[in-house]
PDB file of C-alpha atoms and ligand atoms in Angstrom:
ATOM      1  CA  MET Z   1       5.727 -19.730  15.385  1.00 49.00           C
ATOM      2  CA  THR Z   2       3.344 -20.513  12.603  1.00 49.00           C
ATOM      3  CA  THR Z   3       4.532 -20.810   9.055  1.00 50.00           C
ATOM      4  CA  THR Z   4       1.495 -20.506   6.864  1.00 53.00           C
ATOM      5  CA  THR Z   5       1.934 -19.898   3.169  1.00 54.00           C
ATOM      6  CA  ASP Z   6       0.522 -16.464   3.691  1.00 51.00           C
ATOM      7  CA  GLU Z   7       3.222 -15.487   6.132  1.00 47.00           C
ATOM      8  CA  ILE Z   8       6.210 -16.420   4.038  1.00 71.00           C
ATOM      9  CA  GLN Z   9       4.829 -14.665   0.983  1.00 85.00           C
ATOM     10  CA  ALA Z  10       6.743 -11.708  -0.383  1.00 93.00           C
ATOM     11  CA  CYS Z  11       5.097  -8.505   0.753  1.00 96.00           C
ATOM     12  CA  LEU Z  12       2.662  -7.199  -1.842  1.00 96.00           C
ATOM     13  CA  CYS Z  13       4.114  -3.691  -1.530  1.00 97.00           C
ATOM     14  CA  GLY Z  14       7.036  -4.914  -3.616  1.00 95.00           C
ATOM     15  CA  SER Z  15       9.798  -4.277  -1.104  1.00 95.00           C
ATOM     16  CA  GLY Z  16      11.274  -7.707  -1.713  1.00 94.00           C
ATOM     17  CA  LEU Z  17      10.894  -8.533   1.973  1.00 96.00           C
ATOM     18  CA  ALA Z  18       8.646 -11.214   3.373  1.00 96.00           C
ATOM     19  CA  TYR Z  19       5.332  -9.858   4.616  1.00 96.00           C
ATOM     20  CA  PRO Z  20       6.034 -10.411   8.349  1.00 95.00           C
ATOM     21  CA  ASP Z  21       9.283  -8.434   8.015  1.00 96.00           C
ATOM     22  CA  CYS Z  22       7.686  -5.635   6.034  1.00 97.00           C
ATOM     23  CA  CYS Z  23       4.129  -4.292   6.189  1.00 98.00           C
ATOM     24  CA  GLY Z  24       3.183  -7.060   8.606  1.00 97.00           C
ATOM     25  CA  LEU Z  25       5.179  -5.253  11.295  1.00 98.00           C
ATOM     26  CA  TYR Z  26       2.963  -2.200  10.867  1.00 98.00           C
ATOM     27  CA  HIS Z  27      -0.302  -4.097  10.545  1.00 98.00           C
ATOM     28  CA  SER Z  28       0.369  -5.963  13.770  1.00 97.00           C
ATOM     29  CA  GLY Z  29       1.313  -2.752  15.587  1.00 97.00           C
ATOM     30  CA  LYS Z  30       4.847  -3.924  16.306  1.00 97.00           C
ATOM     31  CA  ARG Z  31       6.267  -0.899  14.550  1.00 97.00           C
ATOM     32  CA  LEU Z  32       5.084   2.471  13.264  1.00 97.00           C
ATOM     33  CA  PRO Z  33       6.025   3.507   9.722  1.00 97.00           C
ATOM     34  CA  ASP Z  34       8.724   6.162  10.019  1.00 96.00           C
ATOM     35  CA  THR Z  35       8.237   7.584   6.541  1.00 97.00           C
ATOM     36  CA  ALA Z  36       5.231   8.571   4.472  1.00 98.00           C
ATOM     37  CA  GLU Z  37       6.274   6.021   1.868  1.00 97.00           C
ATOM     38  CA  ALA Z  38       6.348   3.219   4.431  1.00 98.00           C
ATOM     39  CA  LEU Z  39       2.852   4.159   5.555  1.00 98.00           C
ATOM     40  CA  MET Z  40       1.651   4.328   1.957  1.00 98.00           C
ATOM     41  CA  ARG Z  41       3.055   0.882   1.246  1.00 98.00           C
ATOM     42  CA  SER Z  42       1.480  -0.546   4.369  1.00 98.00           C
ATOM     43  CA  ARG Z  43      -1.885   0.982   3.458  1.00 98.00           C
ATOM     44  CA  PHE Z  44      -1.687  -0.591   0.015  1.00 98.00           C
ATOM     45  CA  THR Z  45      -1.080  -4.014   1.511  1.00 98.00           C
ATOM     46  CA  ALA Z  46      -3.859  -3.335   4.030  1.00 98.00           C
ATOM     47  CA  TYR Z  47      -6.242  -2.713   1.130  1.00 97.00           C
ATOM     48  CA  ALA Z  48      -5.069  -5.911  -0.503  1.00 97.00           C
ATOM     49  CA  ARG Z  49      -5.724  -7.788   2.750  1.00 96.00           C
ATOM     50  CA  ARG Z  50      -9.049  -6.038   3.463  1.00 97.00           C
ATOM     51  CA  ASP Z  51      -7.651  -4.730   6.748  1.00 97.00           C
ATOM     52  CA  ALA Z  52     -10.213  -2.005   7.413  1.00 97.00           C
ATOM     53  CA  ALA Z  53      -9.085  -1.442  10.999  1.00 97.00           C
ATOM     54  CA  TYR Z  54      -5.532  -0.595   9.934  1.00 98.00           C
ATOM     55  CA  LEU Z  55      -6.720   1.672   7.137  1.00 98.00           C
ATOM     56  CA  LEU Z  56      -8.976   3.638   9.468  1.00 98.00           C
ATOM     57  CA  ALA Z  57      -6.342   3.860  12.205  1.00 97.00           C
ATOM     58  CA  SER Z  58      -3.756   5.264   9.783  1.00 98.00           C
ATOM     59  CA  TRP Z  59      -6.151   7.827   8.296  1.00 98.00           C
ATOM     60  CA  ASN Z  60      -6.140  11.453   9.458  1.00 97.00           C
ATOM     61  CA  ALA Z  61      -8.949  11.750  12.010  1.00 96.00           C
ATOM     62  CA  GLY Z  62     -10.553  14.678  10.214  1.00 96.00           C
ATOM     63  CA  LYS Z  63     -10.613  12.877   6.874  1.00 96.00           C
ATOM     64  CA  ARG Z  64     -11.288   9.261   7.645  1.00 96.00           C
ATOM     65  CA  PRO Z  65     -14.641   7.706   6.786  1.00 96.00           C
ATOM     66  CA  ALA Z  66     -16.761   6.315   9.597  1.00 96.00           C
ATOM     67  CA  SER Z  67     -16.220   2.807   8.328  1.00 95.00           C
ATOM     68  CA  LEU Z  68     -14.903   0.797   5.420  1.00 95.00           C
ATOM     69  CA  ASP Z  69     -16.936  -2.011   3.955  1.00 95.00           C
ATOM     70  CA  PHE Z  70     -15.087  -4.601   1.925  1.00 94.00           C
ATOM     71  CA  SER Z  71     -18.013  -6.998   1.674  1.00 93.00           C
ATOM     72  CA  GLU Z  72     -18.715  -6.026  -1.947  1.00 92.00           C
ATOM     73  CA  GLU Z  73     -15.068  -5.574  -2.871  1.00 91.00           C
ATOM     74  CA  THR Z  74     -13.838  -7.880  -5.598  1.00 94.00           C
ATOM     75  CA  ALA Z  75     -10.638  -6.159  -6.704  1.00 95.00           C
ATOM     76  CA  LEU Z  76      -7.499  -8.203  -6.128  1.00 96.00           C
ATOM     77  CA  TRP Z  77      -4.750  -5.681  -5.453  1.00 96.00           C
ATOM     78  CA  HIS Z  78      -1.466  -7.293  -6.360  1.00 95.00           C
ATOM     79  CA  SER Z  79       1.302  -4.810  -6.998  1.00 96.00           C
ATOM     80  CA  LEU Z  80       2.479  -1.328  -6.247  1.00 97.00           C
ATOM     81  CA  GLN Z  81       4.845   1.035  -7.989  1.00 96.00           C
ATOM     82  CA  ILE Z  82       6.128   4.063  -6.098  1.00 96.00           C
ATOM     83  CA  ILE Z  83       6.707   6.788  -8.671  1.00 97.00           C
ATOM     84  CA  ASN Z  84       7.830   9.739  -6.588  1.00 96.00           C
ATOM     85  CA  CYS Z  85       8.106  10.954  -3.007  1.00 97.00           C
ATOM     86  CA  LYS Z  86       8.347  14.539  -1.804  1.00 97.00           C
ATOM     87  CA  LYS Z  87       9.480  15.006   1.783  1.00 97.00           C
ATOM     88  CA  GLY Z  88       7.792  12.419   3.971  1.00 97.00           C
ATOM     89  CA  GLY Z  89      11.091  11.456   5.581  1.00 97.00           C
ATOM     90  CA  VAL Z  90      11.854  10.841   9.222  1.00 95.00           C
ATOM     91  CA  THR Z  91      12.553  14.538   9.865  1.00 96.00           C
ATOM     92  CA  ASN Z  92       9.514  15.829   7.941  1.00 97.00           C
ATOM     93  CA  SER Z  93       5.980  16.366   9.135  1.00 97.00           C
ATOM     94  CA  LYS Z  94       4.372  16.328   5.699  1.00 98.00           C
ATOM     95  CA  GLY Z  95       4.889  14.170   2.684  1.00 98.00           C
ATOM     96  CA  ILE Z  96       3.547  13.392  -0.757  1.00 98.00           C
ATOM     97  CA  VAL Z  97       3.760   9.996  -2.383  1.00 98.00           C
ATOM     98  CA  GLU Z  98       2.873   9.381  -6.005  1.00 98.00           C
ATOM     99  CA  PHE Z  99       2.177   5.784  -6.898  1.00 98.00           C
ATOM    100  CA  LYS Z 100       0.469   3.369  -9.203  1.00 97.00           C
ATOM    101  CA  ALA Z 101      -1.452   0.496  -7.709  1.00 98.00           C
ATOM    102  CA  PHE Z 102      -2.452  -2.485  -9.825  1.00 97.00           C
ATOM    103  CA  TYR Z 103      -5.361  -4.834  -9.382  1.00 97.00           C
ATOM    104  CA  ASN Z 104      -7.292  -7.527 -11.125  1.00 97.00           C
ATOM    105  CA  GLN Z 105     -11.046  -7.524 -11.247  1.00 95.00           C
ATOM    106  CA  ASP Z 106     -13.016 -10.231 -13.013  1.00 94.00           C
ATOM    107  CA  GLY Z 107      -9.880 -11.282 -14.854  1.00 95.00           C
ATOM    108  CA  ILE Z 108      -9.074  -7.814 -16.173  1.00 96.00           C
ATOM    109  CA  GLU Z 109      -6.032  -5.840 -15.119  1.00 97.00           C
ATOM    110  CA  TYR Z 110      -6.543  -2.279 -13.914  1.00 97.00           C
ATOM    111  CA  PHE Z 111      -4.354   0.426 -12.438  1.00 97.00           C
ATOM    112  CA  MET Z 112      -4.881   3.492 -10.324  1.00 97.00           C
ATOM    113  CA  HIS Z 113      -2.416   6.379 -10.377  1.00 98.00           C
ATOM    114  CA  GLU Z 114      -2.722   8.544  -7.276  1.00 98.00           C
ATOM    115  CA  ILE Z 115      -0.898  11.326  -5.503  1.00 98.00           C
ATOM    116  CA  SER Z 116      -1.433  10.991  -1.765  1.00 98.00           C
ATOM    117  CA  ARG Z 117      -0.734  13.480   0.994  1.00 98.00           C
ATOM    118  CA  PHE Z 118       0.471  12.424   4.417  1.00 98.00           C
ATOM    119  CA  VAL Z 119       0.906  14.306   7.676  1.00 98.00           C
ATOM    120  CA  LYS Z 120       2.759  13.385  10.830  1.00 97.00           C
ATOM    121  CA  THR Z 121       1.072  13.954  14.163  1.00 95.00           C
ATOM    122  CA  GLY Z 122       3.388  13.358  17.077  1.00 92.00           C
ATOM    123  CA  GLN Z 123       5.649  10.587  15.834  1.00 91.00           C
ATOM    124  CA  ARG Z 124       3.023   8.989  13.692  1.00 97.00           C
ATOM    125  CA  TRP Z 125       2.278   9.326   9.995  1.00 98.00           C
ATOM    126  CA  PHE Z 126      -1.317   9.510   8.797  1.00 98.00           C
ATOM    127  CA  TYR Z 127      -2.859   9.450   5.348  1.00 98.00           C
ATOM    128  CA  LEU Z 128      -4.552  12.796   4.707  1.00 98.00           C
ATOM    129  CA  ASP Z 129      -6.067  12.620   1.234  1.00 97.00           C
ATOM    130  CA  GLY Z 130      -5.256  11.854  -2.355  1.00 97.00           C
ATOM    131  CA  VAL Z 131      -5.894  12.880  -5.929  1.00 98.00           C
ATOM    132  CA  ILE Z 132      -6.405  10.216  -8.555  1.00 97.00           C
ATOM    133  CA  LYS Z 133      -4.414  11.206 -11.628  1.00 97.00           C
ATOM    134  CA  ALA Z 134      -5.565   8.368 -13.801  1.00 97.00           C
ATOM    135  CA  ALA Z 135      -7.262   5.010 -13.547  1.00 96.00           C
ATOM    136  CA  GLY Z 136      -8.384   2.367 -15.951  1.00 96.00           C
ATOM    137  CA  LYS Z 137      -7.430  -0.822 -17.650  1.00 96.00           C
ATOM    138  CA  THR Z 138      -3.757  -1.608 -17.796  1.00 93.00           C
ATOM    139  CA  GLU Z 139      -2.816  -1.596 -21.449  1.00 78.00           C
ATOM    140  CA  ALA Z 140      -1.922  -4.995 -22.780  1.00 64.00           C
ATOM    141  CA  GLY Z 141       1.795  -5.292 -23.164  1.00 52.00           C
ATOM    142  CA  SER Z 142       2.453  -2.034 -21.369  1.00 50.00           C
ATOM    143  CA  ASN Z 143       5.872  -2.177 -19.916  1.00 47.00           C
ATOM    144  CA  THR Z 144       5.926  -1.088 -16.330  1.00 49.00           C
ATOM    145  CA  ASP Z 145       9.545  -0.549 -15.554  1.00 46.00           C
ATOM    146  CA  GLY Z 146       9.684  -3.117 -12.831  1.00 44.00           C
ATOM    147  CA  ASN Z 147      10.685  -0.633 -10.169  1.00 44.00           C
ATOM    148  CA  ALA Z 148       9.256  -1.923  -6.916  1.00 43.00           C
ATOM    149  CA  LEU Z 149       7.152  -4.425  -8.742  1.00 41.00           C
ATOM    150  CA  CYS Z 150       7.447  -7.698  -6.990  1.00 40.00           C
ATOM    151  CA  THR Z 151       4.444  -9.804  -7.618  1.00 41.00           C
ATOM    152  CA  HIS Z 152       3.396 -13.321  -8.237  1.00 37.00           C
ATOM    153  CA  GLY Z 153       6.298 -15.376  -9.439  1.00 35.00           C
ATOM    154  CA  GLY Z 154       9.882 -15.342  -8.374  1.00 34.00           C
ATOM    155  CA  CYS Z 155       9.812 -13.388  -5.188  1.00 33.00           C
ATOM    156  CA  LYS Z 156       7.566 -15.792  -3.354  1.00 32.00           C
ATOM    157  CA  LYS Z 157      10.647 -17.847  -2.795  1.00 31.00           C
ATOM    158  CA  PHE Z 158      12.269 -14.981  -1.008  1.00 34.00           C
ATOM    159  CA  LYS Z 159      12.522 -15.457   2.702  1.00 31.00           C
ATOM    160  CA  SER Z 160      14.484 -13.235   4.996  1.00 32.00           C
ATOM    161  CA  VAL Z 161      16.702 -14.900   7.563  1.00 29.00           C
TER     162      VAL Z 161
HETATM  163 ZN1   ZN R 201       5.473  -4.279   2.559  1.00 53.49          ZN
END
């Protein structure tokens, strides 16, 4: 078993779990997300990791783009805040997840506030589409409430046993 720095890092989705015990399970195909929120979180971390294959595979077939090109992408996605979920549970076949995703580009902090729709086909959740409510620079000193925010500092020490 390898123990690279990357692998023991706290998952960027902010769950507080280490990446291999969180979204890493979905990215590697070991497990399927059983809720819309879990899929949303894993897609966020897939964006952060430039995992185009996972993003395309978890996208509704009728909505997904032919390809994703990250070669020009410079945004560093670093934290996620789940604001609200409607349905999207294990017994549902549709779900809506409202979230804010935060990234740094050229040293400036930005956010994107989106409401995403998810559908379950068979036993598997897929991203359908989303509406961006707001996006822009994160205001200096703005106080995100810390819910689900688990970024650079303290949590890197976290390691599940
Ligand atoms: Zn995660």
